[in-house]
Every structure is written in structure tokens, then in C-alpha cells.
Coordinates of C-alpha atoms and ligand atoms in Angstrom, one line a residue:
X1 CA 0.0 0.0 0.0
X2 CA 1.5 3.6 -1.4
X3 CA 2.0 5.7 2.0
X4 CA 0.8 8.6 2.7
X5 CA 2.6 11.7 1.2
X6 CA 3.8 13.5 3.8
X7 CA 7.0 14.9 5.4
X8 CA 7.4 14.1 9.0
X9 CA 9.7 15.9 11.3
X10 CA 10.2 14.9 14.7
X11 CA 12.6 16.5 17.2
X12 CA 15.0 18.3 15.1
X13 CA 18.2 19.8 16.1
X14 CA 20.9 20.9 14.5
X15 CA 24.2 22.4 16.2
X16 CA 26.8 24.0 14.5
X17 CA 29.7 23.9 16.9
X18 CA 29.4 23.4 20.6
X19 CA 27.3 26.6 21.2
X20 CA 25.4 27.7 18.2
X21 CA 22.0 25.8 18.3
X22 CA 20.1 26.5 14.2
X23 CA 17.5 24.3 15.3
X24 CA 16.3 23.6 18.8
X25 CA 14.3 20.3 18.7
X26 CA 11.5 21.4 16.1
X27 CA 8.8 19.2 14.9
X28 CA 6.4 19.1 12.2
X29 CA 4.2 17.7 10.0
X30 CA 3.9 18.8 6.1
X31 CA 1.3 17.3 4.0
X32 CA 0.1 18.3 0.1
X33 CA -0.4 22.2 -0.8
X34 CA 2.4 25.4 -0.1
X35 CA 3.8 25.8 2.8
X36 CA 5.0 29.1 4.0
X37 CA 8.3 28.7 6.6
X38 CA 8.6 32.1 7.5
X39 CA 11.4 33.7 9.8
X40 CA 13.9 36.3 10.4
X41 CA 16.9 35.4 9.3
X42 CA 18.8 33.3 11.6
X43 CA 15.9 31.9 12.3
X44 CA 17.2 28.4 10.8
X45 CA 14.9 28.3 7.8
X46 CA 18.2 27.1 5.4
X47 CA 19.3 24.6 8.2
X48 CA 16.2 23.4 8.2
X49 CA 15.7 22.9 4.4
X50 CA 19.3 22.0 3.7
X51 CA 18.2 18.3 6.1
X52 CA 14.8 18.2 4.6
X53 CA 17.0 18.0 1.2
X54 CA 19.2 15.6 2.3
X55 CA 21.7 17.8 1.8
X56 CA 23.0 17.4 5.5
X57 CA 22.5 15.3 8.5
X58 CA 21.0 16.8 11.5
X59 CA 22.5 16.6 15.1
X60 CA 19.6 14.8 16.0
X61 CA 16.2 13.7 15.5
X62 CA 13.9 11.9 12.8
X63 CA 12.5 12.8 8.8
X64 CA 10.1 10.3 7.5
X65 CA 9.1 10.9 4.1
X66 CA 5.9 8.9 3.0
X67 CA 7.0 6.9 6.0
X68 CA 10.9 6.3 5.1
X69 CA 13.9 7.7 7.5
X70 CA 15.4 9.8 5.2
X71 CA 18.7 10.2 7.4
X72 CA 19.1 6.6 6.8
X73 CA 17.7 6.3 3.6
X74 CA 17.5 9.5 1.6
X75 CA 17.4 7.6 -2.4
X76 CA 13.7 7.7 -2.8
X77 CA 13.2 11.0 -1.3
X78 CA 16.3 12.5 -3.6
X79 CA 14.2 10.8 -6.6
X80 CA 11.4 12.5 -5.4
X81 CA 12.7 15.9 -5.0
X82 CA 13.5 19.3 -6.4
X83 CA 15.4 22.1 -4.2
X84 CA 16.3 25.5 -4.6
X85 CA 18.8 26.7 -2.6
X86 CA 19.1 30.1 -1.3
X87 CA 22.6 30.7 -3.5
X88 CA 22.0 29.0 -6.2
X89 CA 24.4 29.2 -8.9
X90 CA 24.5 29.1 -12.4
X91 CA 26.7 28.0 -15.6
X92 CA 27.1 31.8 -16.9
X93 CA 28.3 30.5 -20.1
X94 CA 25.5 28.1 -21.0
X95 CA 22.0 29.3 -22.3
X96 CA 19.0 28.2 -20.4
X97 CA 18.0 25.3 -22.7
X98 CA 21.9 23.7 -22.5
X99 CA 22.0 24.3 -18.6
X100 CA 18.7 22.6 -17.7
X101 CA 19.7 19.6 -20.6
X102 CA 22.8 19.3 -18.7
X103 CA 20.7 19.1 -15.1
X104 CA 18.9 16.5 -16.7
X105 CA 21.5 14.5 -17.8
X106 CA 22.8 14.4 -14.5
X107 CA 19.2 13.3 -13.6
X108 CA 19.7 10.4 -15.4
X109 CA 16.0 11.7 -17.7
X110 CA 16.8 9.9 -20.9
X111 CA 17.4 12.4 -23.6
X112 CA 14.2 12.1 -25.6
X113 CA 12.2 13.2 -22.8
X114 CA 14.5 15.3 -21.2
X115 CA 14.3 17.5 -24.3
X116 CA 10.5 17.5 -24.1
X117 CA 10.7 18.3 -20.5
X118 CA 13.0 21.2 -20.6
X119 CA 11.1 22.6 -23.5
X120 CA 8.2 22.5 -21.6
X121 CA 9.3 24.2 -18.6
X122 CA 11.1 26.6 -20.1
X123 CA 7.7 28.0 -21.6
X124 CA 5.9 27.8 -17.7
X125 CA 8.6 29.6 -16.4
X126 CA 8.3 31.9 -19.1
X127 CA 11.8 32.2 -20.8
X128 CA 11.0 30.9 -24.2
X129 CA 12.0 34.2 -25.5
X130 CA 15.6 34.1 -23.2
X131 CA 16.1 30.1 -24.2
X132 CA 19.0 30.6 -26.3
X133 CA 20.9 33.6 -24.6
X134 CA 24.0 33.0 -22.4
X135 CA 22.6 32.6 -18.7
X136 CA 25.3 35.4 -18.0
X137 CA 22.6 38.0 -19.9
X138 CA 20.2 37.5 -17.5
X139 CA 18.5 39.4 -14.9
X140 CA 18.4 38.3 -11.4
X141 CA 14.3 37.3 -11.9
X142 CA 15.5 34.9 -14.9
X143 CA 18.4 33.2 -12.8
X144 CA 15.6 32.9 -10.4
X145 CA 13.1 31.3 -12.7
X146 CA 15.7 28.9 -14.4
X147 CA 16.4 27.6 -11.0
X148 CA 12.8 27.0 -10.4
X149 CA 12.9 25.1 -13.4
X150 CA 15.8 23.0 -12.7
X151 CA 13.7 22.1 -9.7
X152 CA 11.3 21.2 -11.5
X153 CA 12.6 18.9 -14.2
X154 CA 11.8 15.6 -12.6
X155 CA 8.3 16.5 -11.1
X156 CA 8.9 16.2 -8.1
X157 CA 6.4 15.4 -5.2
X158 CA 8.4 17.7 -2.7
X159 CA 9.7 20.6 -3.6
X160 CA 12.2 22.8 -1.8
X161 CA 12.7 26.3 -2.2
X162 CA 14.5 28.7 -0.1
X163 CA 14.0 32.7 0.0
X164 CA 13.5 32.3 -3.6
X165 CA 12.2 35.8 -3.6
X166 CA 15.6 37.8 -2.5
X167 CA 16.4 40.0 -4.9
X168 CA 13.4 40.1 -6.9
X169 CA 11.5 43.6 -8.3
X170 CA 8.2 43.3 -7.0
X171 CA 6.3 42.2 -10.5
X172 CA 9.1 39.1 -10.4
X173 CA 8.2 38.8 -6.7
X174 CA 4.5 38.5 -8.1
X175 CA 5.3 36.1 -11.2
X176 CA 6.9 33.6 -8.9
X177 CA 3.8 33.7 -6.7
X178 CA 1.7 32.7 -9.6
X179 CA 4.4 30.4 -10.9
X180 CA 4.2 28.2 -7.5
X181 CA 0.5 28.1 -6.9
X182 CA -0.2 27.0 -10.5
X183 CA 1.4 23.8 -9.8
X184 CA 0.8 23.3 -6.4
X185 CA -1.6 19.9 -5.6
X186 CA -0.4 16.7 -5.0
X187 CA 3.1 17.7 -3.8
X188 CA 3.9 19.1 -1.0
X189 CA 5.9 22.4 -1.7
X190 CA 8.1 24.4 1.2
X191 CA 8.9 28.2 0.4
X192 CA 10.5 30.2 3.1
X193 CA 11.2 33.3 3.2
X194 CA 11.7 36.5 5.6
X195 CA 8.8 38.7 3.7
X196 CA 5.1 37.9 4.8
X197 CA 3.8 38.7 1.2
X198 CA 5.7 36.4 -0.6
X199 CA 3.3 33.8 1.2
X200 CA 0.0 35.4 2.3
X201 CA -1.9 34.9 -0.6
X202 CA -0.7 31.0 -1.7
X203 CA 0.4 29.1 1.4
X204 CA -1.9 26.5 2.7
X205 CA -0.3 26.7 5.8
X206 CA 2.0 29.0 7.2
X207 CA 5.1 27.5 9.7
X208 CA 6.7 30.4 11.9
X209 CA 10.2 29.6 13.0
X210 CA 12.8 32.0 15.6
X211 CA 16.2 30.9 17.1
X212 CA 15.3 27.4 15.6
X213 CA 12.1 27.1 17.0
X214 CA 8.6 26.3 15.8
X215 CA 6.5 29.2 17.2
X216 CA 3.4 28.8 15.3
X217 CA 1.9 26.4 12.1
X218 CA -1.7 26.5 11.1
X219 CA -3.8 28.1 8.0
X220 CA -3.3 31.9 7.4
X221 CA -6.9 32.1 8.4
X222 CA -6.3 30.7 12.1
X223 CA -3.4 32.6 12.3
X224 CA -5.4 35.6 11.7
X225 CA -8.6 34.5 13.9
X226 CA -6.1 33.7 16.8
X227 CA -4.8 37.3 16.9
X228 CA -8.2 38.9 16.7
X229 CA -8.8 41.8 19.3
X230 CA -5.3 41.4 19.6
X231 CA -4.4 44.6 17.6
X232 CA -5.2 48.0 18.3
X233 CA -4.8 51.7 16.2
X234 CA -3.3 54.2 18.4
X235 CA -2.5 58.0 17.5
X236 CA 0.7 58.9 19.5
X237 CA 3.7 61.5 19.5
X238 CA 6.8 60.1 19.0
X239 CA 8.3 60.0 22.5
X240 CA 5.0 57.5 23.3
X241 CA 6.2 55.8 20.3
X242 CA 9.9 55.6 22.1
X243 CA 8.2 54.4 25.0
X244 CA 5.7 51.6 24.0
X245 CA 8.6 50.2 21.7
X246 CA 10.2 49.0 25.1
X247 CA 7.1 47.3 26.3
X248 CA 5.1 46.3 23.1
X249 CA 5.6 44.8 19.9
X250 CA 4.7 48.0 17.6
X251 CA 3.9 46.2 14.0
X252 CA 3.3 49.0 12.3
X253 CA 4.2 52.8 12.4
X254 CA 4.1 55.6 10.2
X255 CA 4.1 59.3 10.4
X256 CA 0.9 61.4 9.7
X257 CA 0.7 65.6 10.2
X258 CA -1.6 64.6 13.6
X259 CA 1.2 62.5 14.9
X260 CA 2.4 58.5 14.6
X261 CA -0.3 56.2 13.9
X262 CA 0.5 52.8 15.4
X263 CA -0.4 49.1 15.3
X264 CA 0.2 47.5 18.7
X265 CA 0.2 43.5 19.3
X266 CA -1.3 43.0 22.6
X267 CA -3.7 40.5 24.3
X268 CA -5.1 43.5 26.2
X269 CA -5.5 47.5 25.7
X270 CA -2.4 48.7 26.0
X271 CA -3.2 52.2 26.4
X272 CA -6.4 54.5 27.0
X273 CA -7.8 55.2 23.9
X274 CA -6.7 52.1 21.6
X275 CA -8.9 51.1 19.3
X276 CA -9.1 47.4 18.1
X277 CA -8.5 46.7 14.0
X278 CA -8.2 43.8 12.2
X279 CA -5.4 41.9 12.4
X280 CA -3.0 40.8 9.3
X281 CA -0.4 38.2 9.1
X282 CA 2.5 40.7 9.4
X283 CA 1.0 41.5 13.1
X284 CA 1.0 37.6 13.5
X285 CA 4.2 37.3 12.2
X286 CA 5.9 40.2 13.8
X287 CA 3.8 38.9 17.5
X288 CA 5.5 35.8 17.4
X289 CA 9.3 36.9 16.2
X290 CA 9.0 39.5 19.0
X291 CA 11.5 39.4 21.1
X292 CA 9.3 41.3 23.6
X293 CA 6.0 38.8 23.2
X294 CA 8.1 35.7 23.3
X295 CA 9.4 37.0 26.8
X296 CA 5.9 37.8 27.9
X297 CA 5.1 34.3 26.7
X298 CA 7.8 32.3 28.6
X299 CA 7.1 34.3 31.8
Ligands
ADP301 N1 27.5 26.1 8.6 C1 27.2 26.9 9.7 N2 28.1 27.0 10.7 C2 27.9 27.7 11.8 N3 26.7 28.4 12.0 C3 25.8 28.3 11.0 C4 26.0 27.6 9.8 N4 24.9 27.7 9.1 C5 24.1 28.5 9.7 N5 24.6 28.9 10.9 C6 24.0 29.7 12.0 O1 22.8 29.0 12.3 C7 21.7 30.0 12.5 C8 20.6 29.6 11.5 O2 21.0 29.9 10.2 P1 20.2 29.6 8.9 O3 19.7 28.2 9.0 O4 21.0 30.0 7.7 O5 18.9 30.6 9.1 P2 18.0 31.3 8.1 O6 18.0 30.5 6.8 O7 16.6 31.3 8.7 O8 18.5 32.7 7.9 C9 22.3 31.3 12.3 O9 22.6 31.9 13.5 C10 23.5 31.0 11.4 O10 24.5 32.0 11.7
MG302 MG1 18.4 31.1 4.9

């Protein structure tokens, strides 16, 4: 009987040296759809990846893919897989179409199909135009989109990509979006990042991770539910805004003539006046990564 398709991770952690820990005995469960892993950086996000990839071994703990240790074992998951790492780099000399014949080579695709493949991913990742130029000519967006592809080439069932968006213009940013939920479904896809829009509007489920730690997984909609009558609007001058910073995680600031308006993150009305709005995943985001709210939390 197939297994189920689905990425266990149990107890993971990953030291690098005696004192630095990347992850800090994080768990998790990953099954079909987008998954958004976001956190700061340093939050462990490439550690993290760079296991599920089988690209190292962690210090300890378990991955099970569709049910098989992948520490132990990691051929069928390695069949099954297409990553992106966060430098990825390219053969400047070779033109799109050469590099990703050359990737599937390697992949052992037989040539017949690997030339039907590349041809056909070359046109989703929209570079039919750019096929034939030197990869050197190409902007960061295009380097971006051929690595996607390269991903891609042996359809994989999970697929790995980290801070794909750095270094993107925001229409690019946008593109890859699209690019990602189009072929989302039966494959379970991981996409961190350090920028709550570059998941928002696909992820299925949204993983936030600080200092190695898992500090919150669910739907973007119960993230957002959870934090409701958690934010509140405040007009303040900017000493207030000097002095709330020490005590409250302030989301969101900006300067109008009538003085700051603020978003603050708070179970309970922080000041005389606050008014509650609605929350969005940046308040989550920012609530949890808080240095601040994690204290409040632990106390
Ligand atoms: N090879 C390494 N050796 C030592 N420390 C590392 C190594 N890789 C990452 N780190 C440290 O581990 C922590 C997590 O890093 P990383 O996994 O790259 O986080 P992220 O991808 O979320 O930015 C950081 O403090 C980083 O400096
Ligand atoms: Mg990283």
C-alpha cells in the first residue's frame, strides 16, 4: 500500500559547533499544498531545508518521508525531490536550454524526454524568449526562474525552495507567486522566506520559526482568527512611540501631520484610547518573532 505523502519531522536539532543551536528540537508535520516557513533570518529556515533535502545530516532527530527515515535512507526521497537553494548558482556561459539539458542529464532523464521536459518548462517559467541567450545576460528574476525550473525537471512530489524571492522587483516577486500556486496539488511544496507577502496569498499553511524554533503552524486564516482583538490603532507622539517600543511589539508605524499612527500587538489594551482593528499576518508574524512577546510568553 502507497503511503501517505507526507514529510514528518520529529525533534530536530541541529548544532553548528558546541554553542550555536540552528534548530532547537522542532517538529512538524507537512502534508500536500504550499507551505509558507517564514522567519527572520537566523531563524534556521536554510538549516532546516538543507536536512529536509538531504543535503545534510541533522545533530539529532527523525524525517520520514511517505513513511521512510530519510537520514538513513534518503534515495527515494532524492528521486522525489527538487530544491532551490538560497545561493543557487548558475553555468554563466550556457544558455538556459543547455544548462537545464545538462541538469537532466545528470538526472539520469533519458534524452528524448529530457528535451521535451526542458522545452516544456522553459515556456511555464516563461523564458521561451531568453532560451538561447548565455545565462550570463540574464537578470536576477531569470536566474531565479531557471532555478525554479531545474527544480522542477523531474516533477517532483516535494519541492524545496528557499528565500526564492531575494532580490526580486516586485512584479518578479508576483510572477513567482503565480508560478508556484499554478502547480501546487499533490506535492507538497516548502517556500521560506523573511517577507510575509511572498506567502499570504498561496500558502496553505503558514510555519513560523525563531532561534530554531517552531512558534506557530496553522492556516493563514487561524493565524489571523487567533490574533483577533489582539491589535489595536493608536495615535501617538513620537516619545509614546519611544516608550511603547520598550514594552510592546509595535507592527506597524508611520508618520501622519496629527502625529504616529500605530499598530500595537497585545492580548489587552495597551493604552487609554486604543482602538481594536483587524489583524493581518504581518501583526502575527511580527507577534511571534518579537522578542518582547516571546518573553511575555515564557514568563
Ligand atoms: N555552517 C554553519 N556553521 C555555523 N553556523 C551556522 C552555519 N549555518 C548556519 N549557521 C547559523 O545558524 C543559524 C541559523 O542559520 P540559517 O539556517 O541559515 O537561518 P535562516 O536561513 O533562517 O537565515 C544562524 O545563527 C547562522 O548564523
Ligand atoms: Mg536562509
Amino acid at each position: 500500500m502507497p503511503q501517505k505523502m507526507q514529510l514528518e519531522i520529529q525533534n530536530l536539532t541541529q548544532r553548528y559547533g558546541k554553542d550555536k543551536v540552528a534548530l532547537d528540537n522542532l517538529s512538524l508535520t507537512l502534508k500536500p499544498g504550499i507551505i509558507g516557513l517564514l522567519g527572520p533570518n537566523g531563524a534556521g529556515k536554510s538549516s532546516l531545508m538543507r536536512i529536509l533535502s538531504s543535503i545534510s545530516k541533522p545533530t539529532q532527530g527523525t524525517v520520514l518521508w511517505q513513511g521512510d527515515d530519510i537520514i538513513k535512507n534518503p534515495n527515494q526521497l532524492r528521486k522525489e525531490l527538487g530544491y532551490l537553494p538560497q545561493s543557487f548558482g548558475v553555468y554563466e556561459n550556457l544558455t538556459a536550454k543547455e544548462f537545464l539539458l545538462y541538469l537532466a542529464s545528470l538526472k539520469g532523464l533519458p534524452s528524448k524526454a529530457a528535451a521535451i521536459k526542458v522545452d516544456e518548462l522553459i515556456e511555464m517559467v516563461n523564458l521561451t524568449d531568453a532560451a538561447k541567450v548565455a545565462l550570463k545576460g540574464y537578470s536576477g528574476g531569470m536566474k531565479q526562474r531557471v532555478g525554479i525550473a531545474q527544480a522542477l525537471l523531474n516533477d517532483p512530489k516535494l519541492l524545496i525552495v528557499d528565500e526564492p524571492t531575494v532580490g526580486l522587483d516586485p512584479e518578479e516577486r508576483a510572477r513567482f507567486r503565480h508560478l508556484l500556486s499554478d502547480m501546487s496539488g499533490e506535492r507538497v511544496i516548502i517556500l521560506s522566506t523573511h517577507i510575509v507577502s511572498d506567502v499570504e496569498s498561496i500558502a496553505d499553511q503558514i510555519a513560523i520559526m525563531n532561534a530554531g524554533k517552531l512558534l506557530a503552524f496553522d492556516t493563514p486564516e487561524a493565524l489571523l482568527k487567533k490574533m483577533n482583538k489582539a491589535v489595536w490603532h493608536a495615535v501617538v507622539d513620537h516619545d509614546e512611540v519611544k516608550v511603547l517600543r520598550q514594552q510592546y511589539c509595535i507592527s506597524h508605524s508611520a508618520r501622519r501631520s496629527d502625529g504616529f499612527h500605530i499598530s500595537i500587538v497585545c492580548h489587552e489594551q495597551p493604552l487609554p484610547g486604543a482602538v481594536n482593528i483587524e489583524p493581518t499576518l504581518e501583526d502575527v508574524f511580527l507577534f511571534h518573532t518579537h522578542s518582547k512577546s516571546q518573553a511575555m510568553e515564557s514568563a
